Coordinates of N, CA and C in Angstrom, one line a residue:
M4 N 7.3 -8.4 -51.6 CA 7.3 -9.4 -50.7 C 6.7 -9.2 -49.2
L5 N 5.7 -10.3 -48.7 CA 4.7 -9.9 -47.8 C 5.8 -9.9 -46.5
F6 N 6.5 -11.0 -46.0 CA 7.6 -10.6 -45.2 C 9.5 -10.7 -45.6
R7 N 9.6 -9.9 -44.5 CA 11.1 -9.6 -44.9 C 11.9 -10.4 -43.5
S8 N 12.8 -10.7 -44.0 CA 13.8 -11.8 -43.0 C 14.4 -11.2 -41.8
A9 N 14.6 -9.7 -41.9 CA 14.6 -8.6 -40.8 C 13.7 -8.7 -39.7
A10 N 12.0 -9.2 -40.0 CA 11.3 -9.0 -39.2 C 11.4 -9.9 -37.9
P11 N 11.1 -9.2 -36.7 CA 11.4 -10.5 -36.2 C 10.1 -11.6 -35.8
P12 N 10.6 -12.8 -35.2 CA 9.5 -13.6 -35.0 C 8.3 -13.2 -33.7
S13 N 7.3 -13.2 -33.9 CA 6.3 -13.1 -32.8 C 5.4 -14.2 -33.3
P14 N 4.3 -14.6 -32.1 CA 3.3 -15.2 -32.5 C 2.0 -15.1 -33.4
A15 N 1.8 -13.5 -33.6 CA 1.3 -13.5 -34.6 C 1.7 -13.5 -36.2
A16 N 3.4 -13.0 -35.9 CA 4.1 -13.2 -37.4 C 4.2 -14.5 -37.8
I17 N 4.3 -15.6 -36.8 CA 4.3 -17.0 -37.6 C 3.1 -17.6 -37.7
E18 N 2.2 -17.1 -37.0 CA 0.5 -17.3 -37.3 C 0.2 -17.0 -39.0
A19 N 0.4 -15.6 -39.2 CA 0.5 -15.5 -40.3 C 1.1 -15.5 -41.7
A20 N 2.3 -16.4 -41.0 CA 3.6 -17.0 -42.2 C 2.9 -18.0 -42.5
R21 N 2.4 -19.1 -41.2 CA 1.9 -20.0 -41.8 C 0.5 -19.8 -42.8
R22 N 0.1 -19.1 -42.5 CA -1.5 -19.2 -43.3 C -0.8 -18.8 -44.9
L23 N -0.3 -17.8 -44.7 CA 0.4 -17.4 -46.2 C 0.8 -18.3 -46.9
A24 N 1.7 -19.1 -46.2 CA 2.5 -20.2 -46.8 C 1.7 -21.1 -47.5
S25 N 0.6 -21.7 -46.6 CA -0.4 -22.6 -47.1 C -1.8 -22.4 -47.8
L26 N -1.9 -21.1 -48.4 CA -2.6 -20.4 -49.4 C -2.5 -20.3 -50.6
P27 N -3.2 -21.4 -51.7 CA -2.7 -21.7 -53.2 C -2.9 -20.3 -54.2
E28 N -3.8 -19.4 -53.2 CA -3.9 -18.3 -54.1 C -2.8 -17.0 -54.0
I29 N -1.6 -17.4 -52.9 CA -1.0 -16.3 -52.8 C 0.0 -16.8 -54.1
D30 N 0.8 -15.8 -54.3 CA 1.7 -16.0 -55.5 C 3.3 -16.7 -55.0
A31 N 3.9 -17.5 -55.9 CA 4.7 -18.1 -55.3 C 6.4 -17.5 -54.6
A32 N 6.1 -16.0 -55.1 CA 7.5 -15.3 -54.1 C 6.9 -15.1 -52.9
N33 N 5.7 -15.0 -52.4 CA 4.9 -14.3 -51.2 C 5.2 -15.7 -50.8
R34 N 4.6 -16.9 -51.3 CA 4.7 -17.9 -50.2 C 6.0 -18.2 -49.9
E35 N 7.1 -17.9 -50.8 CA 8.8 -18.5 -50.4 C 9.1 -17.9 -49.4
S36 N 8.4 -16.3 -49.5 CA 8.9 -15.8 -48.4 C 8.2 -16.0 -47.0
A37 N 7.2 -16.4 -47.1 CA 6.6 -17.1 -45.8 C 7.5 -18.1 -45.4
R38 N 7.7 -18.9 -45.8 CA 8.3 -20.4 -45.8 C 9.8 -19.8 -45.5
A39 N 10.1 -18.9 -46.0 CA 11.7 -18.6 -45.4 C 11.5 -18.0 -44.0
F40 N 10.4 -17.2 -43.7 CA 10.5 -16.6 -42.2 C 10.4 -17.9 -41.4
L41 N 9.3 -18.6 -41.6 CA 9.3 -19.5 -40.9 C 11.0 -20.5 -40.4
R42 N 11.7 -20.7 -41.6 CA 12.7 -21.5 -41.6 C 13.4 -20.9 -40.8
A43 N 13.2 -19.4 -40.8 CA 14.2 -18.6 -39.6 C 14.0 -18.5 -38.5
A44 N 12.6 -18.8 -38.1 CA 12.0 -18.8 -37.0 C 12.3 -19.9 -36.0
L45 N 12.6 -21.2 -37.0 CA 13.0 -22.5 -36.0 C 14.3 -22.0 -35.3
H46 N 15.2 -20.8 -35.7 CA 16.3 -20.6 -34.8 C 16.3 -19.2 -33.8
T47 N 15.1 -18.9 -33.9 CA 14.9 -17.9 -32.8 C 15.3 -18.4 -31.3
P48 N 15.9 -17.2 -30.5 CA 16.1 -17.6 -29.3 C 15.1 -18.2 -28.1
Q49 N 13.8 -17.6 -28.4 CA 13.0 -18.1 -27.7 C 12.2 -19.5 -27.8
A50 N 12.5 -20.3 -27.1 CA 11.8 -21.8 -27.3 C 10.1 -21.6 -27.6
N51 N 9.4 -21.0 -26.9 CA 8.1 -21.0 -27.2 C 7.7 -20.8 -28.5
L52 N 8.1 -19.9 -29.3 CA 8.4 -19.4 -30.5 C 8.9 -20.7 -31.7
R53 N 10.1 -20.9 -31.0 CA 10.4 -22.3 -32.2 C 9.7 -23.4 -32.1
S54 N 8.7 -23.3 -30.9 CA 7.8 -24.8 -30.7 C 6.6 -24.2 -31.4
Q55 N 6.0 -22.9 -31.3 CA 5.2 -22.5 -32.3 C 5.3 -22.6 -33.7
T56 N 6.8 -22.6 -34.1 CA 6.9 -22.7 -35.8 C 6.8 -24.1 -36.0
A57 N 7.3 -24.8 -35.3 CA 7.0 -26.3 -35.7 C 5.6 -27.0 -35.6
V58 N 4.6 -26.4 -34.9 CA 3.6 -26.5 -34.9 C 3.0 -26.0 -36.3
A59 N 3.6 -24.8 -36.3 CA 2.8 -24.0 -37.7 C 3.3 -25.2 -38.9
L60 N 4.3 -25.5 -39.1 CA 4.9 -26.3 -40.2 C 4.3 -27.3 -40.3
A61 N 3.8 -28.2 -39.2 CA 3.1 -29.1 -39.1 C 1.7 -29.4 -40.1
S62 N 1.3 -28.0 -40.2 CA -0.2 -27.9 -40.8 C 0.0 -27.9 -42.5
L63 N 1.5 -27.2 -42.7 CA 1.9 -27.5 -43.9 C 1.8 -28.6 -44.8
A64 N 1.2 -28.7 -45.8 CA 0.6 -30.3 -46.5 C 1.5 -30.7 -47.5
D65 N 2.7 -30.4 -47.3 CA 3.9 -30.7 -48.3 C 5.1 -31.1 -47.7
A66 N 6.0 -31.5 -47.9 CA 7.5 -32.1 -47.4 C 8.4 -30.9 -47.7
S67 N 8.4 -30.0 -47.9 CA 9.0 -28.9 -48.5 C 9.9 -28.2 -47.2
M68 N 9.3 -28.0 -46.4 CA 10.2 -27.8 -45.3 C 11.1 -28.9 -44.0
D69 N 11.0 -30.5 -44.6 CA 11.6 -31.0 -43.8 C 12.6 -31.1 -43.6
A70 N 13.4 -30.7 -44.5 CA 15.0 -30.4 -44.3 C 15.4 -29.2 -43.5
S71 N 14.9 -28.5 -43.5 CA 14.9 -27.8 -42.2 C 14.4 -27.9 -40.8
L72 N 13.6 -29.4 -40.7 CA 12.6 -29.2 -39.7 C 14.0 -30.6 -39.0
R73 N 14.5 -30.9 -39.9 CA 15.9 -32.1 -39.3 C 16.6 -31.3 -38.9
E74 N 17.2 -30.1 -39.9 CA 18.3 -29.5 -39.0 C 17.9 -28.9 -38.0
A75 N 16.8 -28.2 -37.4 CA 16.7 -27.5 -36.4 C 16.6 -28.7 -35.3
L76 N 15.7 -30.0 -35.6 CA 15.9 -31.0 -34.9 C 17.4 -31.4 -34.1
A77 N 18.1 -31.6 -35.1 CA 19.8 -31.9 -34.8 C 20.4 -31.0 -33.6
T78 N 20.1 -29.7 -33.7 CA 20.8 -28.6 -32.8 C 19.6 -28.2 -31.6
E79 N 18.6 -28.5 -31.6 CA 17.3 -28.1 -30.7 C 18.0 -28.6 -29.2
Q80 N 17.6 -28.2 -28.4 CA 18.3 -28.4 -27.0 C 17.0 -28.4 -26.0
A81 N 16.1 -27.7 -26.3 CA 14.7 -27.5 -25.2 C 13.9 -28.9 -25.4
R82 N 13.7 -29.5 -24.6 CA 13.0 -30.7 -24.9 C 11.7 -30.9 -25.5
G83 N 10.5 -29.5 -25.0 CA 9.4 -29.4 -25.4 C 9.4 -29.4 -27.2
V84 N 10.6 -28.6 -27.4 CA 10.6 -27.9 -28.8 C 11.0 -29.3 -29.6
R85 N 12.2 -30.0 -29.2 CA 12.4 -31.3 -30.0 C 11.2 -32.1 -30.1
L86 N 10.5 -32.2 -28.9 CA 9.0 -33.2 -29.2 C 8.3 -32.3 -30.7
G87 N 8.4 -31.3 -30.9 CA 7.3 -31.0 -31.6 C 7.9 -30.8 -32.9
L88 N 9.6 -30.8 -33.2 CA 10.0 -31.2 -34.5 C 9.9 -32.2 -34.6
A89 N 10.4 -33.2 -33.6 CA 9.6 -34.9 -34.2 C 8.4 -35.2 -34.3
R90 N 7.4 -34.6 -33.7 CA 6.4 -35.0 -34.0 C 6.0 -34.3 -35.7
V91 N 6.3 -33.7 -35.8 CA 5.9 -33.2 -37.4 C 6.4 -33.8 -38.3
L92 N 8.1 -34.1 -38.0 CA 8.5 -35.2 -38.6 C 8.0 -36.4 -38.9
L93 N 7.7 -37.0 -37.8 CA 7.2 -38.3 -37.9 C 6.3 -38.9 -39.0
R94 N 5.7 -37.9 -39.3 CA 4.6 -38.1 -40.3 C 5.1 -38.4 -41.9
R95 N 6.2 -37.8 -42.2 CA 6.5 -38.3 -43.6 C 8.2 -38.3 -43.4
E96 N 8.8 -38.5 -41.9 CA 10.0 -39.0 -42.1 C 10.3 -39.9 -40.9
A97 N 9.3 -40.5 -40.4 CA 9.7 -41.2 -39.1 C 11.1 -41.8 -38.7
D98 N 12.1 -42.1 -40.0 CA 13.2 -42.3 -39.4 C 14.2 -41.3 -39.1
A99 N 13.8 -39.9 -38.9 CA 14.5 -38.8 -39.0 C 13.9 -38.6 -37.5
A100 N 12.8 -39.0 -37.3 CA 11.5 -38.5 -35.8 C 12.1 -39.5 -34.7
L101 N 12.1 -41.2 -34.9 CA 11.7 -42.3 -34.0 C 13.4 -42.2 -33.0
P102 N 14.4 -41.6 -33.4 CA 15.5 -41.5 -32.2 C 15.2 -40.7 -31.4
T103 N 14.9 -39.2 -31.8 CA 14.5 -38.6 -30.7 C 13.6 -38.7 -29.7
L104 N 12.3 -39.2 -30.3 CA 11.5 -39.9 -29.6 C 11.6 -41.1 -28.5
R105 N 12.3 -41.5 -28.8 CA 12.8 -42.6 -28.0 C 14.0 -41.9 -26.8
E106 N 14.8 -41.4 -27.4 CA 15.6 -40.4 -26.2 C 14.8 -39.6 -25.4
L107 N 13.5 -38.8 -26.0 CA 12.6 -38.0 -25.1 C 12.3 -38.6 -24.1
M108 N 11.8 -39.7 -24.5 CA 10.5 -40.8 -24.0 C 11.9 -41.2 -22.3
T109 N 13.1 -41.5 -22.5 CA 13.7 -41.6 -21.1 C 13.2 -40.5 -19.9
G110 N 13.0 -39.5 -20.2 CA 13.0 -38.3 -19.2 C 11.6 -38.9 -18.4
A111 N 11.9 -38.0 -17.5 CA 10.8 -37.8 -16.6 C 9.7 -36.3 -16.2
D112 N 9.3 -36.1 -17.6 CA 8.5 -34.8 -17.7 C 7.4 -34.9 -18.7
M113 N 7.0 -34.0 -18.8 CA 5.7 -34.2 -20.1 C 6.2 -34.5 -21.4
P114 N 7.5 -33.6 -21.8 CA 7.4 -34.6 -23.4 C 7.7 -36.1 -23.3
A115 N 8.5 -36.5 -22.3 CA 8.8 -38.0 -22.4 C 7.6 -38.7 -22.3
I116 N 6.2 -38.2 -21.5 CA 4.9 -39.4 -21.6 C 4.8 -39.0 -22.9
Q117 N 4.6 -37.3 -23.7 CA 4.0 -37.4 -25.2 C 4.6 -38.4 -26.0
A118 N 6.0 -38.2 -26.1 CA 7.0 -39.2 -26.8 C 6.4 -40.1 -26.6
A119 N 6.4 -41.1 -25.5 CA 5.8 -42.4 -25.2 C 4.9 -42.7 -25.9
G120 N 3.7 -41.7 -25.8 CA 2.5 -41.9 -26.4 C 2.4 -41.8 -27.9
L121 N 3.5 -41.4 -28.5 CA 3.8 -41.4 -30.0 C 4.2 -42.5 -30.5
L122 N 5.1 -42.9 -29.6 CA 5.8 -44.5 -29.9 C 4.6 -45.6 -29.7
A123 N 4.0 -45.2 -28.6 CA 2.7 -46.4 -28.4 C 1.9 -46.7 -29.5
A124 N 1.7 -45.5 -30.1 CA 0.7 -45.4 -31.4 C 1.6 -46.8 -32.0
R125 N 2.6 -46.5 -32.5 CA 3.2 -47.1 -33.4 C 3.7 -49.0 -32.8
D126 N 3.2 -49.0 -31.8 CA 3.1 -50.8 -31.0 C 4.4 -51.0 -30.4
E127 N 5.6 -49.6 -29.8 CA 6.9 -49.9 -29.3 C 6.5 -50.7 -27.7
E128 N 7.1 -51.7 -27.5 CA 6.7 -52.0 -26.3 C 7.4 -51.2 -25.3
A129 N 8.5 -50.6 -25.3 CA 8.9 -49.9 -24.4 C 8.2 -48.5 -24.1
A130 N 7.5 -48.2 -24.9 CA 6.7 -47.4 -24.8 C 5.5 -47.5 -24.2
V131 N 4.9 -48.4 -24.5 CA 3.7 -49.1 -23.6 C 4.2 -49.0 -22.3
A132 N 5.1 -49.6 -21.8 CA 5.7 -49.7 -20.3 C 5.4 -48.7 -20.3
R133 N 6.7 -47.3 -20.4 CA 6.3 -46.4 -19.7 C 5.0 -45.5 -19.7
L134 N 4.2 -45.7 -20.5 CA 2.8 -45.2 -20.7 C 2.5 -45.8 -19.1
E135 N 2.5 -47.1 -19.0 CA 1.9 -47.8 -17.9 C 2.5 -47.5 -16.5
A136 N 3.8 -47.3 -16.6 CA 4.4 -47.1 -15.4 C 4.2 -45.2 -14.7
A137 N 3.3 -44.4 -16.1 CA 3.4 -43.6 -16.0 C 1.9 -43.4 -15.0
L138 N 1.4 -44.0 -15.1 CA -0.4 -44.4 -14.6 C -0.3 -44.3 -13.1
S139 N 1.0 -44.0 -12.5 CA 0.8 -44.2 -11.2 C 1.9 -43.0 -10.7
D140 N 2.3 -42.1 -11.9 CA 2.9 -40.8 -11.4 C 1.9 -40.1 -10.3
S141 N 2.9 -39.3 -9.2 CA 1.8 -38.3 -8.2 C 1.5 -37.5 -9.1
S142 N 1.8 -36.9 -10.4 CA 1.1 -35.8 -11.0 C -0.2 -36.4 -11.8
R143 N -1.2 -35.5 -11.5 CA -2.7 -36.1 -12.0 C -2.4 -35.8 -13.4
L144 N -1.7 -34.4 -13.5 CA -1.6 -34.5 -15.1 C -0.9 -35.2 -16.2
M145 N -0.1 -36.0 -15.6 CA 1.1 -37.0 -16.2 C 0.3 -38.2 -16.3
R146 N -0.7 -38.5 -14.9 CA -1.1 -39.7 -15.6 C -2.4 -39.2 -16.4
R147 N -2.9 -38.2 -16.3 CA -4.3 -38.1 -17.4 C -3.5 -38.2 -18.9
V148 N -2.4 -37.6 -19.4 CA -1.7 -37.8 -20.6 C -1.6 -39.2 -20.9
A149 N -0.9 -39.9 -19.9 CA -0.4 -41.4 -19.8 C -1.5 -41.8 -20.4
M150 N -3.1 -41.7 -20.0 CA -4.4 -42.7 -20.2 C -4.5 -42.1 -21.7
R151 N -4.5 -41.1 -22.4 CA -4.5 -40.8 -24.0 C -4.3 -41.8 -24.4

């Protein structure tokens, strides 16, 4: 096995697991070992690593990790990580992601604007209104993200 469950997550290990989990030429046992490592990384104490893991899982071309993503989303507290998890799920299981995105949109931070952008792309009127309101935000970065 290339990955051991006792190995601590790190940015490099998460990226390596992502690559191994997506390579068809890797044998099934090692591919599953990499996926198990990513499932475990969804629960690491560091929010930045949980977020990176959500992004890594987004690149996998199948829905084999969706149950783990739903489970992590149900318990995640960090808004940025919740956004990342919901974004990944939105592609395959919109019903699991939409309530979280709607909740995030009500905040006054960057995840709120990004969630509104994802919802506005689905023609949700409240999200479009949230983005329009953000165009007059005092933060140049928030205005810029809202314009996208």
